[in-house]
Short mmCIF file of C-alpha atoms and ligand atoms in Angstrom, two decimals:
data_model
loop_
_atom_site.label_atom_id
_atom_site.label_comp_id
_atom_site.label_asym_id
_atom_site.label_seq_id
_atom_site.Cartn_x
_atom_site.Cartn_y
_atom_site.Cartn_z
CA MET A 534 92.52 93.97 90.63
CA ARG A 535 90.38 96.14 88.40
CA MET A 536 92.43 98.00 85.79
CA PRO A 537 91.32 100.45 83.07
CA GLU A 538 89.50 98.64 80.27
CA VAL A 539 91.86 97.52 77.51
CA ASP A 540 91.39 99.67 74.41
CA GLN A 541 91.03 97.12 71.59
CA ALA A 542 91.41 99.86 68.99
CA VAL A 543 94.91 100.59 70.36
CA LEU A 544 95.81 96.87 70.32
CA ALA A 545 94.66 96.69 66.70
CA ARG A 546 97.23 99.42 65.92
CA ARG A 547 100.07 97.59 67.72
CA ASP A 548 102.23 97.02 64.62
CA ALA A 549 101.98 100.67 63.63
CA ILE A 550 102.81 101.75 67.21
CA VAL A 551 105.89 99.50 67.28
CA ALA A 552 107.00 100.89 63.91
CA ALA A 553 106.56 104.48 65.10
CA LEU A 554 108.60 103.78 68.26
CA ARG A 555 111.35 102.10 66.14
CA ALA A 556 111.54 105.23 64.03
CA ILE A 557 112.27 107.23 67.23
CA VAL A 558 114.55 104.68 68.95
CA PRO A 559 116.43 102.68 66.32
CA GLY A 560 118.42 99.50 66.99
CA GLU A 561 117.52 97.30 69.97
CA GLY A 562 115.62 99.94 71.92
CA VAL A 563 112.14 98.58 71.17
CA ILE A 564 111.04 95.18 72.52
CA ASP A 565 107.89 93.58 71.13
CA GLU A 566 108.47 89.80 71.18
CA GLU A 567 106.21 88.06 73.67
CA SER A 568 109.03 86.10 75.39
CA ALA A 569 111.15 89.27 75.74
CA LEU A 570 108.23 91.21 77.25
CA ARG A 571 107.81 88.65 80.08
CA PRO A 572 110.60 90.04 82.31
CA TYR A 573 108.67 93.33 82.46
CA GLU A 574 105.31 91.81 83.44
CA SER A 575 105.46 92.82 87.12
CA ASP A 576 107.39 95.01 89.50
CA ALA A 577 108.23 93.85 93.05
CA LEU A 578 104.50 93.51 93.86
CA THR A 579 104.58 90.19 92.06
CA ALA A 580 101.00 89.25 92.94
CA TYR A 581 99.91 91.28 89.87
CA ARG A 582 101.26 90.54 86.38
CA GLN A 583 100.53 91.93 82.97
CA PRO A 584 102.96 91.91 80.03
CA PRO A 585 103.12 95.35 78.39
CA MET A 586 102.02 95.95 74.78
CA VAL A 587 105.59 97.02 73.93
CA VAL A 588 108.71 98.20 75.79
CA VAL A 589 110.79 101.15 74.63
CA LEU A 590 114.21 101.96 76.07
CA PRO A 591 115.24 105.48 75.00
CA GLU A 592 118.78 106.78 75.48
CA THR A 593 118.34 110.54 75.05
CA VAL A 594 116.01 113.22 76.37
CA GLU A 595 115.07 114.02 72.77
CA GLN A 596 113.92 110.42 72.30
CA VAL A 597 111.87 110.53 75.55
CA ALA A 598 110.22 113.76 74.39
CA ALA A 599 109.51 112.35 70.92
CA ILE A 600 108.00 109.13 72.36
CA LEU A 601 105.74 111.04 74.74
CA ARG A 602 104.70 113.52 72.05
CA TRP A 603 103.87 110.68 69.64
CA CYS A 604 101.88 108.78 72.29
CA HIS A 605 100.03 111.97 73.20
CA ASP A 606 99.16 112.75 69.59
CA ASN A 607 98.08 109.15 68.95
CA ASN A 608 96.21 108.59 72.22
CA VAL A 609 98.47 105.78 73.48
CA LYS A 610 99.01 105.21 77.22
CA VAL A 611 102.51 105.21 78.76
CA VAL A 612 103.79 103.55 81.94
CA PRO A 613 107.20 104.92 83.07
CA ARG A 614 109.54 102.28 84.55
CA GLY A 615 112.80 102.66 86.49
CA ALA A 616 114.26 99.47 87.97
CA GLY A 617 110.86 97.87 88.62
CA THR A 618 111.33 97.44 92.40
CA SER A 619 108.08 99.21 93.34
CA LEU A 620 106.21 97.39 96.10
CA SER A 621 102.90 99.09 95.30
CA GLY A 622 102.52 98.02 91.66
CA GLY A 623 103.42 101.57 90.57
CA SER A 624 105.19 100.35 87.45
CA LEU A 625 102.82 97.45 86.68
CA PRO A 626 102.38 97.44 82.86
CA LEU A 627 99.05 97.75 81.05
CA ALA A 628 98.08 95.49 78.14
CA ASP A 629 97.44 98.48 75.85
CA ALA A 630 100.28 100.77 77.01
CA VAL A 631 103.88 101.45 76.11
CA LEU A 632 106.28 100.65 78.96
CA LEU A 633 108.88 103.45 78.90
CA GLY A 634 112.01 102.01 80.57
CA MET A 635 114.61 104.50 81.79
CA SER A 636 117.38 101.96 82.48
CA LYS A 637 119.70 103.36 79.78
CA PHE A 638 119.78 106.75 81.53
CA ASN A 639 122.54 105.45 83.77
CA ARG A 640 125.21 108.18 83.83
CA ILE A 641 126.36 110.50 86.60
CA LEU A 642 126.53 113.85 84.81
CA ALA A 643 128.26 116.11 87.33
CA ILE A 644 129.48 116.17 90.92
CA ASP A 645 130.12 119.48 92.63
CA TYR A 646 131.61 119.08 96.11
CA ARG A 647 131.65 122.85 96.68
CA ASP A 648 127.90 123.19 96.06
CA ARG A 649 127.43 119.68 97.54
CA VAL A 650 125.28 118.40 94.71
CA ALA A 651 125.35 115.57 92.19
CA VAL A 652 123.51 115.73 88.87
CA VAL A 653 122.50 112.27 87.70
CA GLN A 654 120.37 110.55 85.10
CA PRO A 655 117.24 108.87 86.49
CA GLY A 656 118.33 105.27 85.79
CA VAL A 657 121.37 105.57 88.11
CA THR A 658 120.85 103.35 91.15
CA ASN A 659 120.46 104.98 94.54
CA LEU A 660 123.63 103.29 95.88
CA ALA A 661 125.68 104.30 92.81
CA ILE A 662 125.37 107.96 93.86
CA THR A 663 127.00 107.24 97.21
CA LYS A 664 129.62 105.03 95.52
CA ALA A 665 130.49 107.90 93.16
CA VAL A 666 131.14 110.40 95.98
CA GLU A 667 132.33 108.27 98.91
CA GLY A 668 135.99 108.60 97.89
CA GLU A 669 135.73 112.29 98.79
CA GLY A 670 133.96 111.53 102.08
CA PHE A 671 130.39 112.24 100.88
CA TYR A 672 127.17 110.23 100.56
CA TYR A 673 123.55 110.47 99.41
CA ALA A 674 121.41 110.15 102.54
CA PRO A 675 118.06 108.50 101.60
CA ASP A 676 118.84 104.79 101.61
CA PRO A 677 115.94 102.48 100.71
CA SER A 678 116.75 98.85 101.51
CA SER A 679 116.48 98.25 97.75
CA GLN A 680 119.23 100.83 97.12
CA ILE A 681 121.50 98.39 95.29
CA ALA A 682 118.83 98.05 92.55
CA CYS A 683 116.26 100.87 92.64
CA SER A 684 116.77 103.91 90.43
CA ILE A 685 116.89 107.53 91.56
CA GLY A 686 114.10 108.30 89.05
CA GLY A 687 111.92 105.70 90.80
CA ASN A 688 112.94 107.18 94.18
CA VAL A 689 111.80 110.62 93.02
CA ALA A 690 108.51 109.21 91.68
CA GLU A 691 107.79 107.34 94.94
CA ASN A 692 109.38 109.87 97.32
CA ALA A 693 111.41 106.94 98.68
CA GLY A 694 112.59 106.72 102.25
CA GLY A 695 115.07 104.56 104.11
CA VAL A 696 116.80 103.82 107.37
CA HIS A 697 118.58 107.18 107.59
CA CYS A 698 115.58 109.33 106.63
CA LEU A 699 114.56 109.84 110.27
CA LYS A 700 117.40 112.35 110.68
CA TYR A 701 118.23 113.36 107.10
CA GLY A 702 114.80 113.49 105.43
CA VAL A 703 113.23 111.47 102.63
CA THR A 704 113.80 111.96 98.90
CA THR A 705 111.84 115.22 98.70
CA ASN A 706 114.18 116.77 101.29
CA ASN A 707 117.26 115.73 99.31
CA VAL A 708 116.28 116.55 95.71
CA LEU A 709 117.03 120.09 94.57
CA GLY A 710 115.98 119.93 90.94
CA VAL A 711 114.71 117.78 88.09
CA GLU A 712 114.48 117.83 84.34
CA PHE A 713 111.11 116.51 83.43
CA VAL A 714 109.27 115.74 80.16
CA THR A 715 105.51 116.24 79.92
CA ILE A 716 103.17 113.94 77.99
CA GLU A 717 103.12 116.63 75.27
CA GLY A 718 106.89 116.26 74.89
CA GLU A 719 107.80 119.55 76.53
CA VAL A 720 111.09 119.50 78.48
CA LEU A 721 110.86 121.44 81.77
CA ARG A 722 113.46 122.20 84.42
CA LEU A 723 112.23 122.59 87.99
CA GLY A 724 114.53 123.73 90.79
CA GLY A 725 118.28 123.45 90.35
CA ARG A 726 121.35 123.85 92.52
CA GLN A 727 119.78 126.68 94.49
CA LEU A 728 118.00 125.87 97.75
CA GLU A 729 114.71 127.69 97.09
CA PRO A 730 112.30 127.23 94.18
CA SER A 731 111.84 130.33 92.02
CA GLY A 732 108.02 130.23 92.10
CA LEU A 733 105.38 127.80 93.29
CA ASP A 734 106.97 124.60 94.61
CA LEU A 735 106.25 122.49 91.53
CA LEU A 736 109.24 120.30 92.37
CA GLY A 737 107.35 119.32 95.52
CA ILE A 738 104.49 118.11 93.32
CA ILE A 739 106.72 116.11 91.00
CA VAL A 740 108.45 114.27 93.87
CA GLY A 741 106.01 111.52 94.83
CA SER A 742 103.89 111.86 91.67
CA GLU A 743 104.22 108.11 90.88
CA GLY A 744 104.78 108.54 87.13
CA LEU A 745 101.39 110.26 86.68
CA LEU A 746 102.58 113.74 85.73
CA GLY A 747 105.57 113.23 83.43
CA VAL A 748 108.91 111.47 83.01
CA VAL A 749 111.97 112.55 85.02
CA THR A 750 115.08 112.66 82.83
CA GLU A 751 117.62 114.25 85.21
CA VAL A 752 117.88 114.67 88.98
CA THR A 753 119.99 117.07 91.06
CA VAL A 754 120.51 115.70 94.57
CA ARG A 755 122.08 117.02 97.71
CA ILE A 756 125.20 115.13 98.85
CA LEU A 757 126.31 115.26 102.47
CA PRO A 758 129.72 114.86 104.13
CA ARG A 759 129.94 111.55 105.98
CA PRO A 760 129.54 112.10 109.73
CA GLU A 761 132.84 111.79 111.61
CA THR A 762 131.55 108.78 113.55
CA ALA A 763 128.58 106.44 113.40
CA ARG A 764 127.81 103.78 115.99
CA ALA A 765 124.84 101.47 116.31
CA LEU A 766 123.13 99.83 119.25
CA LEU A 767 121.40 96.46 119.11
CA ILE A 768 118.82 96.46 121.91
CA GLY A 769 116.68 93.41 122.77
CA PHE A 770 113.33 93.51 124.58
CA ALA A 771 111.10 90.86 126.15
CA SER A 772 108.04 92.43 124.54
CA VAL A 773 107.14 94.42 121.44
CA ALA A 774 105.37 96.89 123.71
CA SER A 775 108.51 97.77 125.68
CA ALA A 776 110.53 98.18 122.43
CA ALA A 777 107.81 100.49 121.07
CA SER A 778 107.72 102.60 124.20
CA CYS A 779 111.53 102.84 124.11
CA VAL A 780 111.24 104.35 120.60
CA THR A 781 108.78 106.94 121.89
CA GLU A 782 110.97 107.78 124.90
CA ILE A 783 114.13 108.24 122.81
CA ILE A 784 112.42 110.76 120.53
CA ALA A 785 110.66 112.43 123.48
CA SER A 786 114.07 112.96 125.12
CA GLY A 787 115.08 115.15 122.16
CA ILE A 788 117.49 112.66 120.55
CA ILE A 789 117.06 112.18 116.78
CA PRO A 790 119.00 109.03 115.92
CA ALA A 791 120.39 108.65 112.38
CA GLY A 792 118.17 105.55 112.16
CA MET A 793 115.89 103.64 114.52
CA GLU A 794 114.48 100.35 113.22
CA MET A 795 112.46 97.62 114.90
CA MET A 796 112.22 93.90 114.13
CA ASP A 797 109.87 91.45 115.84
CA LYS A 798 110.70 87.84 116.67
CA PRO A 799 109.75 86.25 113.32
CA ALA A 800 111.78 88.91 111.46
CA ILE A 801 114.79 88.52 113.79
CA HIS A 802 114.86 84.74 113.32
CA ALA A 803 114.47 84.91 109.53
CA ALA A 804 117.19 87.57 109.16
CA GLU A 805 119.61 85.77 111.48
CA ALA A 806 119.15 82.46 109.65
CA PHE A 807 119.83 84.30 106.37
CA VAL A 808 122.91 86.41 107.21
CA GLN A 809 124.17 85.16 110.65
CA VAL A 810 125.17 88.49 112.17
CA GLY A 811 124.64 87.52 115.81
CA TYR A 812 121.15 88.88 116.52
CA PRO A 813 119.81 87.69 119.92
CA LEU A 814 117.25 84.94 119.33
CA ASP A 815 115.74 84.91 122.82
CA VAL A 816 114.05 88.32 122.58
CA GLU A 817 110.60 89.31 121.31
CA ALA A 818 111.72 92.57 119.67
CA LEU A 819 114.97 94.18 118.59
CA LEU A 820 115.78 97.85 118.08
CA ILE A 821 118.71 98.97 115.95
CA VAL A 822 119.52 102.55 116.89
CA GLU A 823 122.26 104.44 115.09
CA LEU A 824 123.84 107.62 116.41
CA ASP A 825 126.22 109.74 114.35
CA GLY A 826 128.22 112.95 114.56
CA PRO A 827 131.49 113.98 116.23
CA SER A 828 132.79 111.06 118.29
CA ALA A 829 132.34 112.77 121.68
CA GLU A 830 128.68 113.55 120.85
CA CYS A 831 128.16 110.07 119.50
CA ASP A 832 129.58 108.40 122.64
CA HIS A 833 127.42 110.62 124.83
CA LEU A 834 124.27 109.77 122.86
CA ILE A 835 125.07 106.05 122.97
CA ASP A 836 125.16 106.29 126.79
CA GLU A 837 121.90 108.27 126.84
CA VAL A 838 120.05 105.78 124.63
CA GLN A 839 121.36 102.85 126.71
CA ARG A 840 120.07 104.57 129.83
CA ILE A 841 116.62 105.14 128.30
CA ALA A 842 116.50 101.56 126.99
CA SER A 843 117.32 100.04 130.35
CA GLY A 844 114.59 102.22 131.90
CA GLN A 845 112.17 100.67 129.37
CA GLY A 846 113.15 97.12 130.35
CA ALA A 847 115.78 96.23 127.70
CA VAL A 848 117.06 92.69 128.29
CA SER A 849 120.17 92.95 126.11
CA CYS A 850 122.22 95.78 124.63
CA ARG A 851 125.31 95.75 122.40
CA ALA A 852 127.03 98.84 121.05
CA SER A 853 129.13 98.53 117.91
CA THR A 854 132.83 99.07 118.52
CA SER A 855 133.99 99.00 114.92
CA GLU A 856 132.69 99.97 111.50
CA SER A 857 132.44 96.32 110.44
CA GLU A 858 130.34 95.53 113.52
CA ARG A 859 128.01 98.49 112.80
CA LEU A 860 127.55 97.29 109.23
CA ALA A 861 126.87 93.75 110.47
CA PHE A 862 124.08 95.08 112.74
CA TRP A 863 122.48 96.65 109.64
CA ALA A 864 123.11 93.70 107.33
CA GLY A 865 120.36 91.64 108.98
CA ARG A 866 117.86 94.49 108.79
CA LYS A 867 118.69 95.22 105.13
CA ALA A 868 118.29 91.52 104.26
CA ALA A 869 115.08 91.05 106.27
CA PHE A 870 112.70 91.22 103.28
CA PRO A 871 114.57 88.69 101.11
CA ALA A 872 115.07 86.53 104.24
CA MET A 873 111.29 86.08 104.40
CA GLY A 874 111.58 84.03 101.21
CA ARG A 875 113.01 81.22 103.37
CA VAL A 876 109.98 81.30 105.67
CA ALA A 877 107.07 81.53 103.23
CA PRO A 878 106.74 81.24 99.44
CA ASP A 879 105.17 84.70 99.19
CA TYR A 880 104.96 87.82 101.31
CA TYR A 881 102.92 90.97 101.00
CA CYS A 882 104.71 94.04 102.37
CA MET A 883 102.48 96.76 103.83
CA ASP A 884 103.57 100.38 104.27
CA GLY A 885 101.31 102.43 106.57
CA THR A 886 102.54 105.27 108.76
CA ILE A 887 101.18 106.08 112.21
CA PRO A 888 101.91 108.57 114.99
CA ARG A 889 104.76 106.99 117.00
CA GLY A 890 102.73 107.22 120.21
CA ARG A 891 100.22 104.67 118.82
CA LEU A 892 102.87 101.99 118.00
CA VAL A 893 102.05 99.66 120.89
CA GLU A 894 98.31 99.45 120.29
CA VAL A 895 98.69 99.17 116.51
CA LEU A 896 101.23 96.34 116.75
CA GLU A 897 98.97 94.51 119.20
CA ARG A 898 96.00 94.91 116.85
CA ILE A 899 98.08 93.64 113.89
CA SER A 900 98.91 90.54 115.91
CA ALA A 901 95.17 90.00 116.61
CA LEU A 902 94.37 90.52 112.91
CA SER A 903 96.97 87.86 112.08
CA THR A 904 94.93 85.35 114.10
CA GLU A 905 91.62 86.55 112.59
CA HIS A 906 92.91 86.17 109.01
CA ASP A 907 94.86 82.99 109.87
CA LEU A 908 98.03 84.28 108.22
CA ALA A 909 101.43 84.81 109.89
CA VAL A 910 102.96 88.28 109.96
CA ALA A 911 106.49 89.57 110.59
CA ASN A 912 107.24 93.19 111.42
CA VAL A 913 110.42 94.97 110.36
CA PHE A 914 110.13 98.71 110.06
CA HIS A 915 111.27 102.30 110.38
CA ALA A 916 110.14 102.66 114.00
CA GLY A 917 111.49 106.19 114.46
CA ASP A 918 109.26 107.47 111.65
CA GLY A 919 106.26 105.35 112.69
CA ASN A 920 106.46 103.78 109.22
CA LEU A 921 105.23 100.19 109.56
CA HIS A 922 106.14 97.35 107.20
CA PRO A 923 104.11 94.32 108.31
CA LEU A 924 105.09 91.42 106.02
CA ILE A 925 102.07 89.17 105.56
CA LEU A 926 103.23 85.63 104.79
CA TYR A 927 101.16 83.54 102.38
CA ASP A 928 101.35 80.93 99.64
CA ALA A 929 99.85 82.07 96.34
CA ASN A 930 99.49 78.42 95.29
CA ASN A 931 96.88 77.83 97.99
CA PRO A 932 93.50 78.96 96.62
CA GLY A 933 92.15 82.02 98.42
CA GLU A 934 95.36 82.87 100.32
CA LEU A 935 96.25 85.90 98.19
CA GLU A 936 92.73 87.29 98.73
CA ARG A 937 93.07 86.69 102.49
CA ALA A 938 96.46 88.43 102.49
CA GLU A 939 94.92 91.40 100.66
CA ALA A 940 92.02 91.59 103.13
CA PHE A 941 94.49 91.45 106.05
CA GLY A 942 96.59 94.21 104.43
CA SER A 943 93.55 96.34 103.86
CA ASP A 944 92.58 96.01 107.55
CA ILE A 945 96.09 97.09 108.58
CA LEU A 946 95.97 100.21 106.39
CA ARG A 947 92.47 101.14 107.58
CA LEU A 948 93.79 100.80 111.13
CA CYS A 949 96.72 103.15 110.33
CA VAL A 950 94.29 105.81 109.06
CA ALA A 951 91.94 105.26 112.03
CA VAL A 952 94.71 106.08 114.54
CA GLY A 953 95.60 109.30 112.71
CA GLY A 954 98.18 107.90 110.28
CA VAL A 955 98.37 107.60 106.49
CA LEU A 956 98.13 104.86 103.85
CA THR A 957 101.75 105.02 102.72
CA GLY A 958 105.10 105.97 104.19
CA GLU A 959 107.40 105.46 101.23
CA HIS A 960 106.21 102.78 98.79
CA GLY A 961 103.52 104.92 97.16
CA VAL A 962 99.90 104.18 96.40
CA GLY A 963 100.25 102.50 92.99
CA VAL A 964 97.56 99.91 92.35
CA GLU A 965 98.01 98.36 95.77
CA LYS A 966 96.43 101.09 97.93
CA ARG A 967 94.45 102.80 95.16
CA ASP A 968 91.04 101.51 96.24
CA LEU A 969 91.70 102.54 99.85
CA MET A 970 92.27 106.21 98.95
CA PRO A 971 88.65 107.11 99.93
CA VAL A 972 89.40 105.81 103.45
CA MET A 973 91.78 108.74 103.84
CA PHE A 974 90.47 111.38 101.42
CA SER A 975 87.02 112.81 100.85
CA GLU A 976 85.61 112.96 97.33
CA SER A 977 86.48 116.64 97.07
CA ASP A 978 90.07 115.98 98.30
CA LEU A 979 90.46 113.39 95.55
CA ALA A 980 88.94 115.69 92.95
CA GLN A 981 91.43 118.44 93.89
CA GLN A 982 94.33 116.01 93.49
CA GLN A 983 92.98 114.93 90.10
CA ARG A 984 92.81 118.55 88.96
CA VAL A 985 96.60 118.65 89.38
CA LYS A 986 96.83 115.48 87.26
CA CYS A 987 94.60 117.12 84.64
CA ALA A 988 96.86 120.18 84.49
CA PHE A 989 99.77 117.97 83.40
CA ASP A 990 97.99 115.16 81.54
CA PRO A 991 94.41 116.04 80.51
CA GLN A 992 93.94 112.84 78.47
CA SER A 993 95.12 110.70 81.38
CA LEU A 994 97.66 108.82 79.31
CA LEU A 995 100.41 108.62 81.94
CA ASN A 996 100.25 105.58 84.23
CA PRO A 997 96.43 105.32 84.31
CA GLY A 998 94.87 102.93 86.81
CA LYS A 999 97.36 103.96 89.50
CA VAL A 1000 96.73 106.10 92.63
CA PHE A 1001 93.16 107.29 91.84
CA PRO A 1002 90.32 104.81 92.50
CA VAL A 1003 88.07 106.40 89.89
CA LEU A 1004 89.67 108.58 87.28
CA HIS A 1005 87.29 111.38 86.36
CA ARG A 1006 87.42 112.97 82.94
CA CYS A 1007 89.18 116.31 83.31
CA ALA A 1008 86.15 118.07 81.81
CA GLU A 1009 83.96 116.70 84.65
CA LEU A 1010 86.36 118.07 87.24
CA GLY A 1011 86.19 121.52 85.65
CA ARG A 1012 82.38 121.24 85.99
CA MET A 1013 82.02 122.08 82.31
CA HIS A 1014 79.04 121.09 80.28
CA VAL A 1015 80.46 119.66 77.07
CA HIS A 1016 77.72 119.47 74.44
CA LYS A 1017 78.44 117.25 71.41
CA GLY A 1018 82.18 117.58 72.08
CA ALA A 1019 82.10 121.39 71.84
CA LEU A 1020 83.80 123.11 74.78
CA PRO A 1021 82.29 126.35 76.01
CA HIS A 1022 84.73 129.28 75.63
CA PRO A 1023 87.32 127.36 73.58
CA GLU A 1024 89.63 130.40 73.72
CA LEU A 1025 90.25 129.81 77.45
CA PRO A 1026 93.08 127.47 78.56
CA ARG A 1027 91.71 124.25 80.10
CA PHE A 1028 93.10 122.20 83.00
C1 FAD B 2160 113.45 94.36 98.90
C2 FAD B 2160 112.88 95.76 98.74
C3 FAD B 2160 113.10 96.70 99.73
C4 FAD B 2160 112.58 97.99 99.59
N1 FAD B 2160 112.85 98.91 100.56
C5 FAD B 2160 112.41 100.18 100.41
C6 FAD B 2160 112.72 101.18 101.39
O1 FAD B 2160 113.40 100.93 102.39
N2 FAD B 2160 112.24 102.42 101.19
C7 FAD B 2160 111.50 102.75 100.08
O2 FAD B 2160 111.10 103.90 99.94
N3 FAD B 2160 111.18 101.83 99.15
C8 FAD B 2160 111.63 100.56 99.27
N4 FAD B 2160 111.32 99.63 98.32
C9 FAD B 2160 110.44 100.00 97.20
C10 FAD B 2160 111.14 100.52 95.91
O3 FAD B 2160 112.48 100.07 95.85
C11 FAD B 2160 111.06 102.04 95.84
O4 FAD B 2160 109.72 102.46 95.71
C12 FAD B 2160 111.87 102.66 94.69
O5 FAD B 2160 111.82 104.07 94.81
C13 FAD B 2160 111.36 102.26 93.30
O6 FAD B 2160 112.36 102.60 92.34
P1 FAD B 2160 112.41 101.87 90.92
O7 FAD B 2160 113.50 102.48 90.14
O8 FAD B 2160 112.48 100.41 91.07
O9 FAD B 2160 111.01 102.32 90.32
P2 FAD B 2160 109.92 101.47 89.53
O10 FAD B 2160 109.45 100.34 90.35
O11 FAD B 2160 110.39 101.16 88.17
O12 FAD B 2160 108.75 102.56 89.41
C14 FAD B 2160 108.14 103.06 90.57
C15 FAD B 2160 107.25 104.25 90.18
O13 FAD B 2160 108.06 105.29 89.68
C16 FAD B 2160 107.65 105.66 88.36
N5 FAD B 2160 108.91 106.02 87.66
C17 FAD B 2160 110.04 105.29 87.59
N6 FAD B 2160 110.99 105.98 86.93
C18 FAD B 2160 110.42 107.16 86.59
C19 FAD B 2160 110.90 108.32 85.90
N7 FAD B 2160 112.15 108.41 85.43
N8 FAD B 2160 110.05 109.37 85.72
C20 FAD B 2160 108.77 109.32 86.21
N9 FAD B 2160 108.29 108.26 86.87
C21 FAD B 2160 109.10 107.20 87.06
C22 FAD B 2160 106.91 104.45 87.82
O14 FAD B 2160 105.96 104.79 86.85
C23 FAD B 2160 106.25 103.93 89.08
O15 FAD B 2160 105.07 104.65 89.34
C24 FAD B 2160 111.82 98.33 98.43
C25 FAD B 2160 111.61 97.37 97.43
C26 FAD B 2160 112.13 96.10 97.58
C27 FAD B 2160 111.88 95.10 96.48
#
């Protein structure tokens, strides 16, 4: 993995940088001992590791602003970090950068049930928002499987999705406002409790910006009343193809389930061995379909989905009859990634999204690619959204297997783009998909995206090496001729 060249001049200033950070964040908020930096060396894409130059853990917005301003003025790179569960290497440290950890921003600041919003600090975990409001019958809808650990700041940066995003939208549809600090240390507020932005939709740019544009220090999210009823169906199929066409038929019939997930045989067996929730082991594919709403509507939709499933050749079907049974259906799905740890020492989780109508052919091609690359694959994914998560199983201790897993992953993502899909559904580009960006975007598309980056961070100090395969100097993108460092028309603002 090629990363930006390490700036030796910055490393030579390390002691002075640590001292400057200690002056901003006194006490134990700065970590510079080698052994204490190790826990930060990777996020959940553990194939890539790099201890950071130094970690700083601010506690106030003023400290975040002062750190960013100091780094900007002293030309030091910054990598923002939430809980470090990114699967795309988004929060992978750099050897010559400050890792800015937001874990101490862990307070819920306000809950307003009348306006149906919660205002939270970015280090609050996704699940903690629901826990804070569930006593009043509310919840926060986007539910990544990592919700027990991942932070809402990380969710905003990655535009995270989850099982219930098919019906309720992903993070961008559930965030109303942010407080956000630029690399120059300016504190901005975008959006708020109102439903419409006051000008250009800058909030839409910040959500999904992968730590490249600034640091989120506060998030206002929508909270929703819990639906009166929720029931889930566990539907088994004799082939992946019939499960995939059932997904297409359910959506085509006009039903939008609260969640619709698919697991193939290897995933079913691994999850069942891990959590023993009674998944059928004699099927090739399993759909978990959740319906919610008033109980009469829910019962009607359960019947409708069962009818469609049997028309598509379902070989087994169980409907949950209690809340504990519904949760048990989901427990296997939510534990499917960790369950893979029992099957193979390492797995590489892909995240492409395709039009739902192409599911059958894409899953068949992934199976053929598994043979070509001689690596096993398990599929567990958000079928309703067409968001695939093939888990490529490998052993990093076997020479060459990581490279084969990467080549297999790259083929899967190219395939997603070839059938009209996109490189990422919810995990972001990070370092993982960075070099595949030209498969999806033309050079001028990429240049336009980088102009947005330049507007926020002209020196490219925030999370460099992520998302863009080649980071152009902002002056190049403005097509300026800079002679001996002198800008033409210095009186004009530059982007
Ligand atoms: C087992 C497992 C299951 C997962 N399931 C899902 C899933 O179902 N859906 C899904 O969407 N993702 C899933 N993920 C991926 C991951 O949990 C999400 O991408 C999550 O949003 C990352 O949050 P984090 O706090 O860990 O962020 P980090 O990993 O710390 O950072 C991720 C990115 O956000 C940036 N960032 C973090 N905090 C801030 C901030 N305050 N301001 C600006 N930038 C910031 C970082 O620079 C980095 O680019 C899963 C991960 C694991 C390990």
